[in-house]
Coordinates of C-alpha atoms and ligand atoms in Angstrom, one line a residue:
X1230 CA 43.0 23.8 6.5
X1231 CA 41.5 21.9 3.7
X1232 CA 40.8 19.1 6.1
X1233 CA 37.7 20.8 7.4
X1234 CA 34.1 20.2 6.5
X1235 CA 34.1 18.2 3.4
X1236 CA 30.8 16.8 4.5
X1237 CA 27.3 18.1 4.1
X1238 CA 25.7 20.1 6.9
X1239 CA 23.6 17.1 8.1
X1240 CA 26.6 14.9 8.7
X1241 CA 28.8 17.7 10.1
X1242 CA 26.0 18.6 12.6
X1243 CA 25.3 14.9 13.4
X1244 CA 29.0 14.5 14.1
X1245 CA 29.0 17.3 16.7
X1246 CA 25.6 16.7 18.2
X1247 CA 26.3 13.1 19.0
X1248 CA 22.8 12.0 19.6
X1249 CA 21.7 12.7 16.0
X1250 CA 22.3 9.8 13.7
X1251 CA 25.0 10.3 11.0
X1252 CA 23.7 10.9 7.5
X1253 CA 25.0 10.2 4.1
X1254 CA 28.3 12.0 3.3
X1255 CA 27.9 13.9 0.1
X1256 CA 31.1 15.8 -0.3
X1257 CA 34.6 14.7 -0.8
X1258 CA 36.9 14.5 2.2
X1259 CA 40.0 16.7 2.0
X1260 CA 42.4 13.8 1.3
X1261 CA 40.2 12.6 -1.5
X1262 CA 40.0 16.1 -3.1
X1263 CA 43.7 16.6 -2.5
X1264 CA 44.5 13.4 -4.4
X1265 CA 42.2 14.6 -7.2
X1266 CA 43.7 18.0 -7.3
X1267 CA 47.2 16.6 -7.2
X1268 CA 46.3 14.4 -10.2
X1269 CA 45.1 17.5 -12.0
X1270 CA 48.3 19.4 -11.1
X1271 CA 50.4 16.5 -12.5
X1272 CA 48.5 16.9 -15.7
X1273 CA 46.5 13.6 -15.5
X1274 CA 43.5 13.6 -18.0
X1275 CA 40.4 15.0 -16.5
X1276 CA 37.0 16.4 -17.5
X1277 CA 37.3 20.2 -17.5
X1278 CA 33.9 21.6 -16.6
X1279 CA 34.8 24.8 -18.4
X1280 CA 35.1 23.1 -21.7
X1281 CA 31.6 21.5 -21.8
X1282 CA 29.8 24.8 -22.4
X1283 CA 27.6 25.2 -25.4
X1284 CA 29.5 27.6 -27.7
X1285 CA 26.4 29.8 -28.1
X1286 CA 26.0 30.1 -24.4
X1287 CA 29.7 30.8 -24.0
X1288 CA 29.4 33.6 -26.5
X1289 CA 26.5 35.2 -24.6
X1290 CA 28.5 34.9 -21.4
X1291 CA 31.4 36.7 -23.0
X1292 CA 29.1 39.4 -24.2
X1293 CA 27.9 39.9 -20.6
X1294 CA 31.4 40.2 -19.3
X1295 CA 31.8 43.4 -21.5
X1296 CA 29.4 45.0 -19.0
X1297 CA 30.9 43.4 -15.8
X1298 CA 31.2 46.8 -14.3
X1299 CA 27.5 47.5 -14.5
X1300 CA 25.5 47.6 -11.3
X1301 CA 22.6 45.9 -13.1
X1302 CA 24.8 42.9 -13.9
X1303 CA 22.5 39.8 -13.7
X1304 CA 24.7 37.2 -12.0
X1305 CA 21.9 34.6 -12.1
X1306 CA 21.7 34.8 -15.9
X1307 CA 25.5 34.8 -16.1
X1308 CA 25.7 31.7 -13.9
X1309 CA 23.2 29.9 -16.2
X1310 CA 25.1 30.9 -19.4
X1311 CA 28.3 29.6 -17.9
X1312 CA 26.8 26.3 -16.8
X1313 CA 27.2 27.1 -13.1
X1314 CA 30.7 28.3 -13.5
X1315 CA 30.1 32.0 -12.8
X1316 CA 32.7 32.3 -10.0
X1317 CA 35.5 30.8 -12.1
X1318 CA 34.6 32.8 -15.3
X1319 CA 34.0 36.1 -13.6
X1320 CA 37.1 36.1 -11.3
X1321 CA 39.4 34.9 -14.0
X1322 CA 38.1 37.6 -16.3
X1323 CA 38.7 40.3 -13.7
X1324 CA 42.2 39.1 -12.7
X1325 CA 43.0 39.2 -16.4
X1326 CA 41.3 42.5 -17.1
X1327 CA 43.2 44.2 -14.3
X1328 CA 46.5 42.8 -15.7
X1329 CA 47.2 41.0 -12.4
X1330 CA 48.0 37.6 -14.0
X1331 CA 50.8 39.2 -16.0
X1332 CA 52.0 41.6 -13.4
X1333 CA 52.3 39.0 -10.7
X1334 CA 53.5 36.4 -13.2
X1335 CA 50.8 34.0 -12.1
X1336 CA 50.7 30.6 -13.7
X1337 CA 47.4 30.5 -15.7
X1338 CA 46.9 26.8 -15.1
X1339 CA 47.3 27.3 -11.3
X1340 CA 44.9 30.3 -11.4
X1341 CA 42.2 28.2 -13.1
X1342 CA 43.0 25.3 -10.8
X1343 CA 42.6 27.5 -7.8
X1344 CA 39.4 29.1 -8.9
X1345 CA 37.8 25.7 -9.8
X1346 CA 38.7 24.4 -6.3
X1347 CA 37.3 27.6 -4.7
X1348 CA 34.0 27.2 -6.7
X1349 CA 33.8 23.5 -5.8
X1350 CA 34.3 24.3 -2.1
X1351 CA 31.1 26.3 -2.0
X1352 CA 28.0 24.3 -1.3
X1353 CA 25.6 24.3 -4.2
X1354 CA 22.9 22.9 -2.0
X1355 CA 22.9 26.1 0.1
X1356 CA 20.1 28.4 -1.2
X1357 CA 22.1 31.5 -0.4
X1358 CA 25.7 30.9 0.7
X1359 CA 26.9 29.3 -2.5
X1360 CA 29.3 30.1 -5.3
X1361 CA 26.8 32.4 -7.1
X1362 CA 26.8 34.6 -3.9
X1363 CA 30.6 34.7 -4.0
X1364 CA 30.5 35.6 -7.7
X1365 CA 28.0 38.4 -7.0
X1366 CA 30.1 39.8 -4.2
X1367 CA 33.2 39.7 -6.5
X1368 CA 31.3 41.6 -9.2
X1369 CA 30.1 44.2 -6.6
X1370 CA 33.7 44.5 -5.3
X1371 CA 34.8 45.2 -8.9
X1372 CA 32.3 48.0 -9.1
X1373 CA 33.6 49.5 -5.9
X1374 CA 37.3 49.1 -7.0
X1375 CA 36.4 51.3 -10.0
X1376 CA 35.1 54.1 -7.9
X1377 CA 37.3 57.2 -8.4
X1378 CA 38.7 57.4 -4.9
X1379 CA 39.7 53.8 -4.9
X1380 CA 40.8 53.6 -8.5
X1381 CA 43.2 56.5 -8.0
X1382 CA 44.8 55.1 -4.9
X1383 CA 44.7 51.4 -4.8
X1384 CA 47.8 49.4 -5.8
X1385 CA 47.6 46.3 -8.0
X1386 CA 48.4 44.3 -4.8
X1387 CA 45.3 45.8 -3.1
X1388 CA 43.1 45.0 -6.1
X1389 CA 44.4 41.4 -6.2
X1390 CA 43.6 41.0 -2.5
X1391 CA 40.2 42.6 -2.8
X1392 CA 39.1 40.3 -5.6
X1393 CA 40.5 37.2 -3.9
X1394 CA 38.9 38.1 -0.6
X1395 CA 35.5 38.6 -2.3
X1396 CA 35.7 35.3 -4.2
X1397 CA 36.7 33.3 -1.1
X1398 CA 34.9 35.2 1.7
X1399 CA 32.3 32.5 2.4
X1400 CA 34.3 29.4 1.3
X1401 CA 32.9 26.1 2.6
X1402 CA 30.0 27.9 4.3
X1403 CA 27.8 25.2 5.9
X1404 CA 24.5 27.0 5.4
X1405 CA 24.0 27.7 9.1
X1406 CA 25.2 30.5 11.3
X1407 CA 27.6 30.8 14.1
X1408 CA 25.1 30.4 17.0
X1409 CA 24.0 27.1 15.4
X1410 CA 27.6 25.8 15.3
X1411 CA 28.1 26.9 19.0
X1412 CA 24.9 25.3 20.3
X1413 CA 25.6 22.0 18.5
X1414 CA 29.2 21.9 19.8
X1415 CA 30.5 21.9 16.3
X1416 CA 34.3 21.3 16.2
X1417 CA 34.8 24.6 14.2
X1418 CA 33.2 26.5 17.1
X1419 CA 35.7 24.9 19.6
X1420 CA 38.6 25.4 17.2
X1421 CA 38.0 29.1 16.9
X1422 CA 36.8 29.6 20.4
X1423 CA 33.3 30.7 19.4
X1424 CA 34.8 33.8 17.8
X1425 CA 34.2 34.7 14.1
X1426 CA 33.9 30.9 13.6
X1427 CA 32.7 31.0 10.1
X1428 CA 34.9 33.8 8.9
X1429 CA 38.0 32.1 10.4
X1430 CA 37.1 28.9 8.6
X1431 CA 36.5 30.7 5.3
X1432 CA 39.9 32.3 5.6
X1433 CA 41.8 29.2 6.6
X1434 CA 40.1 27.2 3.8
X1435 CA 41.2 29.8 1.3
X1436 CA 44.8 29.6 2.6
X1437 CA 44.6 25.9 2.3
X1438 CA 43.7 26.1 -1.4
X1439 CA 46.3 28.8 -2.1
X1440 CA 49.0 26.5 -0.6
X1441 CA 47.6 23.4 -2.3
X1442 CA 47.8 25.0 -5.8
X1443 CA 51.0 27.0 -4.9
X1444 CA 49.5 30.0 -6.7
X1445 CA 51.7 32.5 -4.9
X1446 CA 54.6 30.3 -3.9
X1447 CA 56.9 32.3 -6.2
X1448 CA 56.1 35.6 -4.5
X1449 CA 58.0 36.9 -1.5
X1450 CA 54.8 38.4 -0.3
X1451 CA 53.0 35.0 0.1
X1452 CA 52.8 35.4 3.9
X1453 CA 51.5 38.9 3.7
X1454 CA 48.9 37.9 1.2
X1455 CA 47.6 35.2 3.5
X1456 CA 47.5 37.5 6.5
X1457 CA 45.8 40.4 4.7
X1458 CA 43.3 38.0 3.1
X1459 CA 42.4 37.0 6.6
X1460 CA 42.0 40.5 7.8
X1461 CA 39.6 41.3 4.9
X1462 CA 37.5 38.1 5.3
X1463 CA 37.2 38.5 9.1
X1464 CA 35.8 42.0 8.5
X1465 CA 32.7 40.4 7.0
X1466 CA 31.6 39.1 10.4
X1467 CA 28.3 41.0 10.7
X1468 CA 28.4 40.8 14.5
X1469 CA 31.3 43.2 14.4
X1470 CA 29.4 45.7 12.1
X1471 CA 29.2 48.5 14.7
X1472 CA 32.9 48.3 15.5
X1473 CA 33.9 48.8 11.8
X1474 CA 31.1 51.3 11.2
X1475 CA 32.1 53.5 14.2
X1476 CA 35.7 53.6 13.0
X1477 CA 34.6 54.5 9.5
X1478 CA 32.3 57.2 10.8
X1479 CA 35.1 58.7 12.9
X1480 CA 37.5 58.8 10.0
X1481 CA 34.8 60.5 7.9
X1482 CA 33.9 63.0 10.6
X1483 CA 37.5 63.9 11.1
X1484 CA 38.3 63.7 7.4
X1485 CA 41.5 61.9 8.0
X1486 CA 41.4 59.0 5.7
X1487 CA 44.7 59.1 3.8
X1488 CA 44.7 56.6 1.0
X1489 CA 48.5 57.1 0.6
X1490 CA 48.8 54.9 3.7
X1491 CA 48.7 51.2 3.2
X1492 CA 46.8 50.7 6.5
X1493 CA 44.1 53.2 5.5
X1494 CA 43.8 51.6 2.0
X1495 CA 43.4 48.2 3.7
X1496 CA 40.6 49.6 5.9
X1497 CA 38.8 51.0 2.9
X1498 CA 39.1 47.6 1.3
X1499 CA 37.6 46.0 4.4
X1500 CA 34.6 48.5 4.2
X1501 CA 34.3 47.8 0.4
X1502 CA 34.1 44.1 1.0
X1503 CA 31.6 44.6 3.8
X1504 CA 29.4 46.6 1.4
X1505 CA 29.8 44.1 -1.4
X1506 CA 28.8 41.3 1.0
X1507 CA 25.5 42.9 2.0
X1508 CA 24.7 44.9 -1.2
X1509 CA 21.7 42.7 -2.3
X1510 CA 19.1 45.2 -1.0
X1511 CA 20.9 47.9 -3.1
X1512 CA 20.5 46.0 -6.4
X1513 CA 17.5 46.5 -8.8
X1514 CA 14.4 44.9 -7.5
X1515 CA 14.3 41.9 -9.9
X1516 CA 17.8 40.8 -8.6
X1517 CA 17.3 41.9 -5.0
X1518 CA 14.1 40.0 -4.6
X1519 CA 15.7 36.8 -5.6
X1520 CA 18.5 37.2 -3.1
X1521 CA 16.0 38.0 -0.4
X1522 CA 14.0 34.8 -1.1
X1523 CA 17.2 32.7 -1.1
X1524 CA 18.6 34.0 2.2
X1525 CA 15.3 33.6 3.9
X1526 CA 14.9 30.1 2.6
X1527 CA 18.4 29.3 4.1
X1528 CA 17.3 30.9 7.5
X1529 CA 14.0 28.9 7.6
X1530 CA 15.8 25.7 6.7
X1531 CA 18.1 26.2 9.7
X1532 CA 14.9 26.9 11.8
X1533 CA 13.4 23.7 10.5
X1534 CA 16.4 21.7 11.6
X1535 CA 16.4 23.4 15.0
X1536 CA 12.7 22.6 15.4
X1537 CA 13.1 19.0 14.3
X1538 CA 15.8 18.4 16.9
X1539 CA 14.1 20.5 19.6
X1540 CA 16.8 23.1 19.7
X1541 CA 16.0 26.7 20.4
X1542 CA 15.0 28.4 17.2
X1543 CA 17.4 31.1 16.1
X1544 CA 16.2 34.7 15.5
X1545 CA 14.8 35.2 12.0
X1546 CA 14.8 31.4 11.4
X1547 CA 11.3 30.6 12.5
X1548 CA 9.1 30.5 9.3
X1549 CA 6.0 30.8 11.5
X1550 CA 7.1 34.0 13.2
X1551 CA 8.8 35.8 10.3
X1552 CA 8.1 36.7 6.7
X1553 CA 10.6 37.5 3.9
X1554 CA 9.4 41.1 4.1
X1555 CA 9.9 41.3 7.9
X1556 CA 13.4 39.8 7.7
X1557 CA 14.3 42.2 4.9
X1558 CA 12.9 45.3 6.4
X1559 CA 14.8 44.8 9.6
X1560 CA 18.0 43.9 7.8
X1561 CA 17.8 47.0 5.6
X1562 CA 16.9 49.3 8.5
X1563 CA 19.5 48.2 11.1
X1564 CA 22.4 46.9 9.0
X1565 CA 22.3 48.0 5.4
X1566 CA 21.1 51.6 5.6
X1567 CA 23.7 52.7 8.2
X1568 CA 26.6 51.1 6.3
X1569 CA 25.6 52.5 2.9
X1570 CA 24.9 55.9 4.3
X1571 CA 28.5 56.1 5.4
X1572 CA 29.8 54.6 2.2
X1573 CA 28.0 57.3 0.3
X1574 CA 29.7 59.9 2.5
X1575 CA 33.0 58.4 1.6
X1576 CA 32.3 57.8 -2.1
X1577 CA 29.8 60.4 -3.1
X1578 CA 29.2 59.1 -6.7
X1579 CA 26.5 58.2 -9.0
X1580 CA 26.9 54.5 -8.1
X1581 CA 26.3 55.3 -4.4
X1582 CA 23.2 57.3 -5.2
X1583 CA 22.0 54.5 -7.4
X1584 CA 22.5 52.0 -4.6
X1585 CA 20.7 54.2 -2.0
X1586 CA 17.9 54.7 -4.6
X1587 CA 17.3 51.0 -5.0
X1588 CA 17.6 50.5 -1.3
X1589 CA 14.7 52.9 -0.7
X1590 CA 12.6 51.5 -3.4
X1591 CA 13.2 47.9 -2.4
X1592 CA 12.3 48.7 1.2
X1593 CA 9.1 50.4 0.1
X1594 CA 8.2 47.3 -1.9
X1595 CA 8.7 44.9 1.0
X1596 CA 6.8 47.4 3.3
X1597 CA 3.9 47.4 0.9
X1598 CA 3.8 43.6 1.2
X1599 CA 4.0 43.5 5.0
X1600 CA 2.8 46.9 6.5
X1601 CA 3.0 45.4 10.0
X1602 CA 6.7 44.6 9.7
X1603 CA 7.4 48.0 8.3
X1604 CA 5.7 49.7 11.3
X1605 CA 7.7 47.7 13.9
X1606 CA 11.0 48.5 12.3
X1607 CA 10.2 52.2 12.4
X1608 CA 9.4 52.1 16.1
X1609 CA 12.8 50.5 16.8
X1610 CA 14.7 53.0 14.8
X1611 CA 15.9 55.6 17.3
X1612 CA 18.1 57.6 15.0
X1613 CA 17.6 57.1 11.2
X1614 CA 20.7 56.1 9.3
X1615 CA 22.6 55.0 12.4
X1616 CA 23.3 51.5 13.5
X1617 CA 21.5 50.8 16.8
X1618 CA 21.6 48.3 19.5
X1619 CA 17.9 47.6 19.3
X1620 CA 16.9 44.0 19.9
X1621 CA 16.2 43.6 16.1
X1622 CA 19.7 44.7 15.4
X1623 CA 21.2 42.1 17.7
X1624 CA 18.9 39.5 16.2
X1625 CA 20.1 40.4 12.7
X1626 CA 23.7 40.2 13.8
X1627 CA 23.1 36.8 15.3
X1628 CA 21.3 35.8 12.2
X1629 CA 24.4 36.7 10.2
X1630 CA 22.4 37.2 7.1
X1631 CA 25.3 37.5 4.7
X1632 CA 28.5 37.0 6.5
Ligands
LIG2230 ZN1 28.9 36.5 2.1

């Protein structure tokens, strides 16, 4: 599916909206990129972005990787130290550290090739949904994979899938949400029948790159990898949050999660990826605040495009009606708190307590900045710690903050 969306948002949207003039195409079309990657696979000389790092910076990045399992890991600093290659460096390091490259007899050149293509297919111009977000989610996933319950039961295959799903879960994200794609008649919305449009596209784009690089072509489980990768990525659709959360809650209430069963381990991996995807409010304030600013900037940018073209402004995207604080407080209350409360029931560890601690402190900080927003979220919360169907909850789902 590498033929999709090699164009910037403006041109992709213009293509679908018809009446809006086409803009300059900024990204490579798939056939151009395919030719380029084929050249690379044939060993043609090329500039390797990973080799143009200043040695000193590279040394500091390596130092940081020694603490890659720390919840305070500063992915923004790591991205600067790796010259914008955080996703490649971090994922390669983790695959190697878990012994997956050796175990699955992966070709190192193909692994690097795949990761470089994955990183390139994220849109750097997106304030939020870019390769740094993918690297951040992969780092969080690593933290969860090390939690005792998971570490004791997950197989190497599960870990490989978990890391790959995290690295590719937002691949080729256009920087707008599903409702925007639907209302502008974007071809992706038609292709996926208005259902998990972005998540389906991220998955199929990842499969495209796996096939292009033939990373798993030597493994009999290639089909299974592609299918399971899809199931993990599709779980990040925030509009299906309540469905996953109810199932998780029922398992916990009945205490019947059996991690000896592959299907239960897969479900726990889905929940881990969902947590990793929306864990920004559970990070220390200095990191969390930056993510909040970035995601709101992306929302407001979408709102500005909608305004400019006289489309209905999506929930949370109107910069005149929302503040960063109001968006964050609603998101924390209706989406993040219910999920992490259940995750802490499942994995009652120091990390879970740390995350809940940061979540509380960060929410208090935003509330102090916007007391009005804080008050309205409390009114809508019928049952603390439980996902609700309040209007704000639905708006947040539609806003798809971090899917
Ligand atoms: Zn995401």
